[in-house]
XYZ file of C-alpha atoms in Angstrom:
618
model
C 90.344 75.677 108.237
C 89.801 75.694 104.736
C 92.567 72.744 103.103
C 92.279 75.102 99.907
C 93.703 78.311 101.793
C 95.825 76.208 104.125
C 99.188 77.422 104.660
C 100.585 73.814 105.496
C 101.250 72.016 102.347
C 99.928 68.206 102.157
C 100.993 66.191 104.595
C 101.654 63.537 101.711
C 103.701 66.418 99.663
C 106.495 66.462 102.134
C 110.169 64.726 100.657
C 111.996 62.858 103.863
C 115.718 62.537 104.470
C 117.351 61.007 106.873
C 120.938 60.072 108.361
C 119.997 57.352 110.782
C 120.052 59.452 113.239
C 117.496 61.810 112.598
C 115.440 63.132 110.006
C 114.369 66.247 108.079
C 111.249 66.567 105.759
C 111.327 69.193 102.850
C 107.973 71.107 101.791
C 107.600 71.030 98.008
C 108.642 75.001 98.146
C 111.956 73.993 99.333
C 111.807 74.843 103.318
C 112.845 72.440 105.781
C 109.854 72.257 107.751
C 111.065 69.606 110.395
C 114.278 68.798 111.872
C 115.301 67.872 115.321
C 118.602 67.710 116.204
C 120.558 66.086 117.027
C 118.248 62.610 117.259
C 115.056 61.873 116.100
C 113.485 62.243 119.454
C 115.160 66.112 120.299
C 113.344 69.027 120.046
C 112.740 70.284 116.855
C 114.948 73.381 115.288
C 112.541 73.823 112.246
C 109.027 72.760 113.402
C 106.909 74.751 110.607
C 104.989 71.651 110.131
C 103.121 72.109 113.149
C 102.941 76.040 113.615
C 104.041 78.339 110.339
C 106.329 80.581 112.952
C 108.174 77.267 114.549
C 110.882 77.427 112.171
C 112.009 76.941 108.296
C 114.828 77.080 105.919
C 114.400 77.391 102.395
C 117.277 77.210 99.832
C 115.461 76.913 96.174
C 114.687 80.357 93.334
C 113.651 83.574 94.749
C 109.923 84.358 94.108
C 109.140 80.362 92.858
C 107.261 78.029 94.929
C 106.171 75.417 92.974
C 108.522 73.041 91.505
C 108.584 71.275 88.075
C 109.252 67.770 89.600
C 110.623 66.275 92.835
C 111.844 62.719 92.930
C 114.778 60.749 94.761
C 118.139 60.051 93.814
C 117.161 56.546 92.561
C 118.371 53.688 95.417
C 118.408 56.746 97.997
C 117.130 58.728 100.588
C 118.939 61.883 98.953
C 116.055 64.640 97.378
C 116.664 65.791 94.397
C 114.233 69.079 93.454
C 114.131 70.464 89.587
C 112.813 74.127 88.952
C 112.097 75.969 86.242
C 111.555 79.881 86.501
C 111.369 82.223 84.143
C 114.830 83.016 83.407
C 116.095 79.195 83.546
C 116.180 75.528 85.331
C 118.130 74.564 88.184
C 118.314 71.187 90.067
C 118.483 71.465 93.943
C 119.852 68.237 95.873
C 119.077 67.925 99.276
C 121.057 65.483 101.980
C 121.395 64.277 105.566
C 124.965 63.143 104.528
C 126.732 59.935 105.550
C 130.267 58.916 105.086
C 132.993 56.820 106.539
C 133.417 56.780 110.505
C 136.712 57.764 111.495
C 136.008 58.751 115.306
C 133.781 57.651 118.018
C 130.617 59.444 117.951
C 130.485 62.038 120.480
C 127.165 63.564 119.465
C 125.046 60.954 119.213
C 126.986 57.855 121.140
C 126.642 54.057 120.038
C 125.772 51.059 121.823
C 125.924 49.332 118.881
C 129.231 48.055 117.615
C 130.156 50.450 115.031
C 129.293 49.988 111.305
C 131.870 51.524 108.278
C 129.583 54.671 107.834
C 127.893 56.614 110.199
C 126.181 60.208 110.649
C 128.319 62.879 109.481
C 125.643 65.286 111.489
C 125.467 67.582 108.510
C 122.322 68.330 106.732
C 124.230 69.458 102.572
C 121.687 71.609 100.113
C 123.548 72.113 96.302
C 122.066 73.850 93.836
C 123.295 73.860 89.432
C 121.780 76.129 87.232
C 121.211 73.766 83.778
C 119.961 76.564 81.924
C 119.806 80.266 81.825
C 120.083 82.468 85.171
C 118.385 82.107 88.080
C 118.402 83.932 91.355
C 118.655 81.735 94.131
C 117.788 82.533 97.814
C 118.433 81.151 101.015
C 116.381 81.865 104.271
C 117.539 80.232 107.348
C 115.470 81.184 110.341
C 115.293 78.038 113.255
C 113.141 78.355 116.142
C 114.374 76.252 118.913
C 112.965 74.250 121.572
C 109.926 73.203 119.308
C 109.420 76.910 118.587
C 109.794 78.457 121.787
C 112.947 79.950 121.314
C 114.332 82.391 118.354
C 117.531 82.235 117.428
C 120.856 84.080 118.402
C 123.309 84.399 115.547
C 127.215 84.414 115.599
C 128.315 85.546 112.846
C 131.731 83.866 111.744
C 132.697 85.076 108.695
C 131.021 86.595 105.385
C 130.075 82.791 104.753
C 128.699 81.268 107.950
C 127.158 82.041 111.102
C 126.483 80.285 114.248
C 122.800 79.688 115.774
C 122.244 79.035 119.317
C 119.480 79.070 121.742
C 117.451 76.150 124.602
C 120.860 74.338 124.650
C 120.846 73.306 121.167
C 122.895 74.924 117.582
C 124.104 74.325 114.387
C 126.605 76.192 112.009
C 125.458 77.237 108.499
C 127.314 77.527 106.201
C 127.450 78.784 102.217
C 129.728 79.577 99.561
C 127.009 82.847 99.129
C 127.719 85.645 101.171
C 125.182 85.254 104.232
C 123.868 88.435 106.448
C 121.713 88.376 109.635
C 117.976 89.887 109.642
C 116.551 89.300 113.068
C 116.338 85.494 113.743
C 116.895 85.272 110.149
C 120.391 84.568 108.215
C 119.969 84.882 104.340
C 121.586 85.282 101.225
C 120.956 85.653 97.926
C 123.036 85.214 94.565
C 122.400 84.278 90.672
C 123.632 81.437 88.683
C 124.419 81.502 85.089
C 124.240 77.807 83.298
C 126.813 75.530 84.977
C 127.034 77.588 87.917
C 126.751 75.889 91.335
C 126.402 76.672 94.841
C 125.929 74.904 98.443
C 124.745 75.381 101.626
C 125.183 73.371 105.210
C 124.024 72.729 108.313
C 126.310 71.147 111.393
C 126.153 69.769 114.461
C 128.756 67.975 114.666
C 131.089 67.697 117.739
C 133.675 70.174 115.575
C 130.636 71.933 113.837
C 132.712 70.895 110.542
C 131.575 72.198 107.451
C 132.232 71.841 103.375
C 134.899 73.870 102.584
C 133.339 74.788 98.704
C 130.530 73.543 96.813
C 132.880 70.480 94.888
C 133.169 69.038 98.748
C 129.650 69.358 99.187
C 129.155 67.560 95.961
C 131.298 64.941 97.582
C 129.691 64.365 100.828
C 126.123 63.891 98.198
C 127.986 61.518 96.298
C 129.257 59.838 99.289
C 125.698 59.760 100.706
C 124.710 58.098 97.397
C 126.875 55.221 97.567
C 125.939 54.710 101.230
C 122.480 54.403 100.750
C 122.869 52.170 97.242
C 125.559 49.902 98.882
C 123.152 49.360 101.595
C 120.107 48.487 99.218
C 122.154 46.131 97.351
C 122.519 43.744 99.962
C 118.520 43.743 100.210
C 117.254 40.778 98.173
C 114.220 42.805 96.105
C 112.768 40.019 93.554
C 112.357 41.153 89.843
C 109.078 41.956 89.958
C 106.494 44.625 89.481
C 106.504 45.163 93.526
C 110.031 46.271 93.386
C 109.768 49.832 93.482
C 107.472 50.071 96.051
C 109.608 47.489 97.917
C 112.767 49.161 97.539
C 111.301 52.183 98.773
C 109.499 50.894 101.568
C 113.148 49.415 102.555
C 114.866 52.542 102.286
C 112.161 54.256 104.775
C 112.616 51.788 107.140
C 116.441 51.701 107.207
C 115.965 55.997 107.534
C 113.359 55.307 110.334
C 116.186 53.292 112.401
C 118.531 55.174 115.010
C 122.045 54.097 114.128
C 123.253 54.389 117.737
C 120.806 51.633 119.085
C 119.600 49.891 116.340
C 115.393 51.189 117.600
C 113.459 52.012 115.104
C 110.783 55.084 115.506
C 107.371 54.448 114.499
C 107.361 57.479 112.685
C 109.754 60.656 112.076
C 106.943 63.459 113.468
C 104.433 63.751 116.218
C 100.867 65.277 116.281
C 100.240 64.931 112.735
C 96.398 64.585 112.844
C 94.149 61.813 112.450
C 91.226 63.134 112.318
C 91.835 66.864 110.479
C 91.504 69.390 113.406
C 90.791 67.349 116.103
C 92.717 65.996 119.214
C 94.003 62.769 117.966
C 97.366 63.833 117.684
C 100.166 61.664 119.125
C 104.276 61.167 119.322
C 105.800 58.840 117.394
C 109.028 59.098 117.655
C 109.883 55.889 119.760
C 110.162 52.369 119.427
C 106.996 49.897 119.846
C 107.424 46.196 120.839
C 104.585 45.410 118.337
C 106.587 46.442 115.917
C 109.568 44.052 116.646
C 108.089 41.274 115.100
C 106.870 42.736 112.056
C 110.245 44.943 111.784
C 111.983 41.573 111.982
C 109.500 40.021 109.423
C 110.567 42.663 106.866
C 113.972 42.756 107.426
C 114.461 38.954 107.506
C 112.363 38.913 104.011
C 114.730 41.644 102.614
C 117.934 39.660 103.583
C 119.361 42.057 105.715
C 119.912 39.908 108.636
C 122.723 42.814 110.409
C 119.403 45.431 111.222
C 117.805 42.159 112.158
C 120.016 41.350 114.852
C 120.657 44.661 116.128
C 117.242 45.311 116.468
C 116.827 42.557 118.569
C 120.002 43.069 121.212
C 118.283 46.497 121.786
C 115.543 44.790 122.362
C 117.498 42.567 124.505
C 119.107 45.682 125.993
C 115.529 47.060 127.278
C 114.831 47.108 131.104
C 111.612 45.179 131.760
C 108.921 46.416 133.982
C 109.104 44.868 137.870
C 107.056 41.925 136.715
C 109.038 41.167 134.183
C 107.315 42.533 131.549
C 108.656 44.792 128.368
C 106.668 48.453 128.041
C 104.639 48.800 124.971
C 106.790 51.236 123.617
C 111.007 52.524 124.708
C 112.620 55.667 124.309
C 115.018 55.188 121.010
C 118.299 54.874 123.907
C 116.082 52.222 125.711
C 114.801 54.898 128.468
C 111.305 54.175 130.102
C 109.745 57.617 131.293
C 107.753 58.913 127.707
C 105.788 61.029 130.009
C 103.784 63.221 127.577
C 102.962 67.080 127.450
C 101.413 69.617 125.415
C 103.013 72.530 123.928
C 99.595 74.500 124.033
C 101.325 77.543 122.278
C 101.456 75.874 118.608
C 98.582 76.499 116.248
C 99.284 72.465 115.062
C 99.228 71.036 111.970
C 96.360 72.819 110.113
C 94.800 74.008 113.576
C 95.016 69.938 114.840
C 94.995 70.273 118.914
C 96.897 69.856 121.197
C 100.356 69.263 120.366
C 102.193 66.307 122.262
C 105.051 65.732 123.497
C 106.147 62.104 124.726
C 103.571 59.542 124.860
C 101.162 58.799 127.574
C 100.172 54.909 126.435
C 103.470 54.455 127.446
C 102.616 53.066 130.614
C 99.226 51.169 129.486
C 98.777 47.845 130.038
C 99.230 45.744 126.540
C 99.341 42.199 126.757
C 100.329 41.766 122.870
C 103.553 43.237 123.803
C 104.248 39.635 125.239
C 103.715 37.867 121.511
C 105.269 40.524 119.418
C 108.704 40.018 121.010
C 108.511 36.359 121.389
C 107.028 35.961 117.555
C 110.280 38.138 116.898
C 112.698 35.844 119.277
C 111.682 32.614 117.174
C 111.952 34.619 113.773
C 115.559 35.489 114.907
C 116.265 32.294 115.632
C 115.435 30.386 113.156
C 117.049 32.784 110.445
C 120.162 33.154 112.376
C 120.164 28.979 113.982
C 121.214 30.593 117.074
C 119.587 31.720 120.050
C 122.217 34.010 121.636
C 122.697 33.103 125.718
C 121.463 36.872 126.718
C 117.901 36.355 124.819
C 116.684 33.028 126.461
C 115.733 34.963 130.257
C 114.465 37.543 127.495
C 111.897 34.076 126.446
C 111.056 32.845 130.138
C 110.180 36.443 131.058
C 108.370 37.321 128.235
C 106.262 33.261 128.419
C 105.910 33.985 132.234
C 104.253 37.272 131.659
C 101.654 36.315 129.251
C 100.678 33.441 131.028
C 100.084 35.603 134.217
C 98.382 38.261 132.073
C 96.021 36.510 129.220
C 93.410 36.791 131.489
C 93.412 39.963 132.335
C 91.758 43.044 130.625
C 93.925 45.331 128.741
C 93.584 48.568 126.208
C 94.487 46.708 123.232
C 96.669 46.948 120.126
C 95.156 50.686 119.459
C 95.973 51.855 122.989
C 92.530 53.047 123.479
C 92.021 55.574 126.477
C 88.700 53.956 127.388
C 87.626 51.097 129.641
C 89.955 48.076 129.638
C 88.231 45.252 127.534
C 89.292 41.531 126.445
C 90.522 42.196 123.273
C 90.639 39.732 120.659
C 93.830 40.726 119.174
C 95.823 40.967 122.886
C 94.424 36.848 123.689
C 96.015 36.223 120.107
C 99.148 37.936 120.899
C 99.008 36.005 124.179
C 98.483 32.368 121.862
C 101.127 33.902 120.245
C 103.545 34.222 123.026
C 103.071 31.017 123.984
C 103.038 28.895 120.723
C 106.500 30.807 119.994
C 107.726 30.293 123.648
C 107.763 26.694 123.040
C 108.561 26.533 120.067
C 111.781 28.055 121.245
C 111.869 25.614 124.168
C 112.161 22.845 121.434
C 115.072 24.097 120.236
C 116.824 23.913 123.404
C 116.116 20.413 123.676
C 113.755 21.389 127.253
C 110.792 19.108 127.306
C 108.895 20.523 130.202
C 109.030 24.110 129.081
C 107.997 22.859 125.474
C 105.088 20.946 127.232
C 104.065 23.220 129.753
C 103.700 26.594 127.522
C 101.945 24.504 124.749
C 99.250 23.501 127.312
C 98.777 27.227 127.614
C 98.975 28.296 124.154
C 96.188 25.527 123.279
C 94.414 27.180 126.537
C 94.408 30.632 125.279
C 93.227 29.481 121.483
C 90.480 27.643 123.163
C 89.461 30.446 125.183
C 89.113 32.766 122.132
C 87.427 30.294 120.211
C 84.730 30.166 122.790
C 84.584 33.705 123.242
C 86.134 35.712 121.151
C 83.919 34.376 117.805
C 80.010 35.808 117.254
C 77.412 33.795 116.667
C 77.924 34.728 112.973
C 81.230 33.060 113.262
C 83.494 36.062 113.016
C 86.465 37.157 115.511
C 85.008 40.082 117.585
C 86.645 43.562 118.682
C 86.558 41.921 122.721
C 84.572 39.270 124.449
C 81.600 42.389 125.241
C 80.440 43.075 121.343
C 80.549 41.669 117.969
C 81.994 44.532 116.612
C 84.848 44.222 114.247
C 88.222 45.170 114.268
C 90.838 44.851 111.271
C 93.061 43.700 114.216
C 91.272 40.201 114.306
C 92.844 40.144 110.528
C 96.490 39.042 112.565
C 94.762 35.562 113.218
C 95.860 34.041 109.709
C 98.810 36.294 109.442
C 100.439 34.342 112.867
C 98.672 31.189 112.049
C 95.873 30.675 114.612
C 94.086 28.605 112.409
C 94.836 27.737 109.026
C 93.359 30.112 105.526
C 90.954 27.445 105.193
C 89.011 27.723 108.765
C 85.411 29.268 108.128
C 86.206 31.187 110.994
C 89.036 33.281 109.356
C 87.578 33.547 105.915
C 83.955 35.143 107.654
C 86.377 37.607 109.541
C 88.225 38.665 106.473
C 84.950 38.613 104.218
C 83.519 40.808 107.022
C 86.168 43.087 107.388
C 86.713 43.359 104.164
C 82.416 43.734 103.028
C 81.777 45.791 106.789
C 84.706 47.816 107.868
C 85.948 49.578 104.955
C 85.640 53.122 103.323
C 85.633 52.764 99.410
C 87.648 49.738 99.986
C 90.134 50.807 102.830
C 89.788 49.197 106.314
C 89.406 50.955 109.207
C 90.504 50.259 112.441
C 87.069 49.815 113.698
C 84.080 52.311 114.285
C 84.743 54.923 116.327
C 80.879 55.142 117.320
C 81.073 51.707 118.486
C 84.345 51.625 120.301
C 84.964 53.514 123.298
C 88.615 54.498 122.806
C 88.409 57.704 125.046
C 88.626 60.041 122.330
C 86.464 62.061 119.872
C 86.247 62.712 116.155
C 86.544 60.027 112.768
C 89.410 58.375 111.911
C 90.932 58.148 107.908
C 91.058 54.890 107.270
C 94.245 53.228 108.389
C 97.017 52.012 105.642
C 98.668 49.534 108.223
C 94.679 47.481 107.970
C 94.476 48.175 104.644
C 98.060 46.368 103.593
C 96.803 43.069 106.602
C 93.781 42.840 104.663
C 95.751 42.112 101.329
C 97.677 39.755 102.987
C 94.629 37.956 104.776
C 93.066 37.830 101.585
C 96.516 35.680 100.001
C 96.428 33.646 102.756
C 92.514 32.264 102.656
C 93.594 32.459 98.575
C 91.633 35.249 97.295
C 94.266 36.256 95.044
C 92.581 38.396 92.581
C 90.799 40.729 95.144
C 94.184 40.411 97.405
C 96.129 41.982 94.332
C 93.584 44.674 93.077
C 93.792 45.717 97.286
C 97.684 46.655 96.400
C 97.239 47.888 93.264
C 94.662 50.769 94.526
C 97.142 51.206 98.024
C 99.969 51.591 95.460
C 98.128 54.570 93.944
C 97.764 56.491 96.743
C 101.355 56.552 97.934
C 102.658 60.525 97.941
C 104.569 61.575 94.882
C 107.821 60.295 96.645
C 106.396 56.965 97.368
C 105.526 57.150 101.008
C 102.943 56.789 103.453
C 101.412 58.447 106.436
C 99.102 56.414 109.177
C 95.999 57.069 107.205
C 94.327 58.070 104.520
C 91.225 60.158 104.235
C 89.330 58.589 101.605
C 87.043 61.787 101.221
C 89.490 63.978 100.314
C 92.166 61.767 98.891
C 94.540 62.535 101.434
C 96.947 61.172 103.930
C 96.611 61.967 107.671
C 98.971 61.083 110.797
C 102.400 61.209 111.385
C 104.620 60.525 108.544
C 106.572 58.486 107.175
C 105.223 55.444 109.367
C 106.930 52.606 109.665
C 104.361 50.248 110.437
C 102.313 51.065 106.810
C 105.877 50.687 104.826
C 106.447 47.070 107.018
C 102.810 45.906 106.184
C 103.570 46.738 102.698
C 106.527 43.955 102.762
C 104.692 41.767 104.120
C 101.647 42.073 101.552
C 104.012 42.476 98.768
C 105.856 39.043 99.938
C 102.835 37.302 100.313
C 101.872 37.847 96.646
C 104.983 37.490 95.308
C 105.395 33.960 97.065
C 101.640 33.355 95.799
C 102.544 33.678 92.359
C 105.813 32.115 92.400
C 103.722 28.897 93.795
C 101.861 29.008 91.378
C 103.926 29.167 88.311
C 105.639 26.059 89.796
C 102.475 24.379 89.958
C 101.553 25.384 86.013
């Protein structure tokens, strides 16, 4: 399919909202093409992102598509859309609304202890005219069950209606006067300059609703404060990396499920990686390789509360019979991600097939092992407290990388092909260890200190003797010398230090070898056998570890001119997908994703702490 006479707008073009709960993105004509309610992980009751007849609602000026400029409430997640047309300008604000908690949550029920502000389960749309008249329209037409189902309206007075159908429904309402067309309820009216007008979405427990357009002001301006109280106890330095920072933050803290305290990889599933092809996945759960960089970017920012509730639901998780953490949890902790295809959606820009749930979920990993003990020790020492619950968390977690270093595994990229000694999985086992006893130390218990440093220093040997080429670069696995920009972890976990030959030929390689116009790959699909067909985009979580590989073996200037050209190619909002296609200039995979807006802290950190080291050595 032709990207010029595509239907689907850029996946980059896309504005993202969230309430912590779940989370909507906007098309730059004003529809909601995504929404599942009422979590992140439900089926979807506007899917037009992956098939144009899986759902929408648009609320912007009749007969105008294209808006003058879309940009974020500054400090926010909260949208905020102008238009001009050719009778006047309006301004469009767009909200997944928060606000104080007065009740236990029935919808969506915590495990957490309960924070001040919570999920008002409410999606709020206003609209001002600033100039002239316009004629405003709004088309509501959900598609439940991830398309398969159209609506059933109930209509409940001239201003609202009810939607129903597969078990789920909202209310909408609007201070225009609604009608029902089919699956369809719409309305149309025109503002004069100063006029304003609102529509709403619940599903709330009491499907409650704004009563006129000044309440639904007030749940936006409520939502506002939420999100800039929040920021404000980040610690952003004054520097040219704030933005980015700030908004990177923000993602992350809309990528988290309230109720748990998870965080999804990503808000979407079977956004493409390769355009039309079958590498299409769901990534709307929570990965135990991301604990430990979720906890390096939160600790960084300051906010040590999402710290520590990330890790009790991590602590919360039930561990395979062996002991062992899955790769990757359900955002309430459940196991069974068994996937699916819904065969019947055309998929983003004809991208095949459509999954639901996520088979890797049952792969062997053995990095899982190091990510969550990397993330116990990070806790720990931030916090000077290693709660009682977390240290069977550490024995586990030590005992089941020392039984499984040895083995084979599918590696950080969960390929689908042959198991292999991956490079990266023997680090994450190092890892495990080296943190394990690390951790023993601070409970004062010598032979567990002892004993899991004889096997970190076992592992490290082990890779040293295989896992290097005779060029002296970190290989893919034990079987090739091909690369793979997940060797770049060694200096980022400090297997050996910035100044080893070994790590500055694997960056200099990576870097020189596996890169498109200067963004890193994952590795070559012709010479990895991952199970799967089709070229990859180049992937913006390598890109970000190669800027910080390159701080840490001190190449500052090429380590900064990395970030500067990833800054560029952020969408208009300042987000990122999985990958970008450097071709075409455009991002590809599910979006936003977490793990590209974490690496991003923890390149932008590493510069920022180069340069501050450096001023104080002038």
């Amino acid at each position: 399919m032709s990207v010029t006479n595509s239907p689907f707008p850029p996946i980059a073009d896309y504005g993202f909202l969230s309430d912590c709960h779940t989370g909507a993105l906007i098309a730059p004509d004003g529809s909601v093409d995504w929404l599942c309610l009422p979590a992140f992980d439900s089926a979807s009751v506007f899917g037009n992102l992956l098939d144009r007849g899986a759902g929408s609602f648009r609320f912007g000026p009749y007969g105008i598509n294209v808006p003058t400029a879309r940009t974020y409430v500054p400090g926010t997640n909260v949208l905020m859309t102008t238009w001009h047309t050719p009778g006047g300008w309006i301004v469009v604000r767009d909200a997944l609304v928060m606000g104080p908690r007065i009740r236990p949550d029935t919808v969506t029920p915590h495990t957490r202890p309960p924070a001040d502000d919570d999920a008002l389960h409410l999606l709020v749309r206003t609209v001002e005219c600033l100039d002239g008249t316009v004629e405003v329209e709004l088309v509501c037409e959900p598609a439940f069950d991830y398309g398969r189902e159209e609506a059933a309206w109930t209509e409940v007075d001239g201003h609202s209606a009810d939607a129903a159908g597969a078990g789920q429904g909202f209310r909408l309402s609007t201070d225009m006067l609604v009608g029902i067309e089919g699956g369809a309820a719409r309305a149309r009216h025109v503002l004069a300059k100063g006029d304003r007008a609102f529509c709403a979405l619940s599903w709330a427990e009491d499907l409650a609703v704004p009563a006129d357009v000044a309440e639904a002001e007030a749940h936006i301006a409520t939502t506002i404060d939420f999100w800039r109280n929040w920021l404000a106890r980040a610690r952003i330095p004054d520097h040219s990396l704030r933005h980015p920072l700030e908004r990177s933050a923000l993602t992350i803290k809309g990528l988290t499920y309230m109720p748990t305290g998870a965080t999804v990889a990503a808000l979407t599933t079977s956004l493409p990686e390769t355009p039309g092809g079958e590498r299409n996945w769901d990534y709307r759960y929570t990965w135990m390789r991301d604990t430990t960089f979720t906890l390096q970017a939160l600790h960084y920012l300051n906010l040590d509360w999402e710290a520590d509730e990330f890790m009790h639901f991590v602590a919360d998780l039930e561990p395979n019979p062996d002991g062992a953490l899955q790769i990757m949890y359900g955002i309430d902790g459940r196991r069974d991600l068994s996937e699916s295809t819904r065969d019947e959606l055309s998929g983003y820009e004809g991208a095949k097939p459509v999954r639901l749930g996520n088979g890797a979920f049952d792969q062997r990993q053995n990095d899982v092992f190091g990510a969550v003990l990397d993330s116990l020790l990070l806790h720990t020492r931030r916090s000077k407290h290693l709660p009682r619950r977390l240290w069977p968390l550490v024995q586990s977690q030590a005992a089941g990388a020392t039984a499984a270093w040895r083995e084979p595994d599918q590696g950080i990229w969960e390929a689908r092909g042959k198991p292999q000694h991956y490079v990266s999985s023997k680090l994450m086992g190092w890892v495990a260890l080296d943190r394990a006893a690390k951790l023993a130390a601070i409970r004062n218990d010598d032979q567990l200190e002892k004993e899991w440093t004889v096997t970190a220093e076992e592992i490290k040997a082990d890779i040293l003797e295989h896992g290097v080429s005779d060029r002296g670069v970190l290989r893919q696995h034990y079987e090739t010398d091909a690369l793979d920009a997940s060797t770049l972890l060694a200096p980022l976990f400090g297997f050996l230090p910035g100044t080893d030959e070994r790590i500055r030929n694997t960056v200099t390689a990576i870097s020189e070898e596996l890169t498109e116009n200067g963004f890193v790959m994952r590795y070559r699909t012709d010479e990895t056998d991952d199970g799967l067909s089709g070229k990859e985009g180049t992937f913006l979580i390598c890109s970000f570890w190669l800027v910080s590989a390159l701080a840490a073996v001190g190449e500052m200037e090429q380590a900064t001119g990395l970030m500067e050209r990833l800054l560029r190619i952020a969408s208009p909002l300042g987000l990122y997908a999985e990958e970008f296609e450097v071709a075409r200039s455009r991002h590809l995979g599910n979006f936003p994703q977490a793990f590209s807006h974490l690496a991003l802290i923890q390149a932008a950190g590493r510069i920022i702490v180069a340069e501050r080291l450096e001023e104080l050595s002038l």
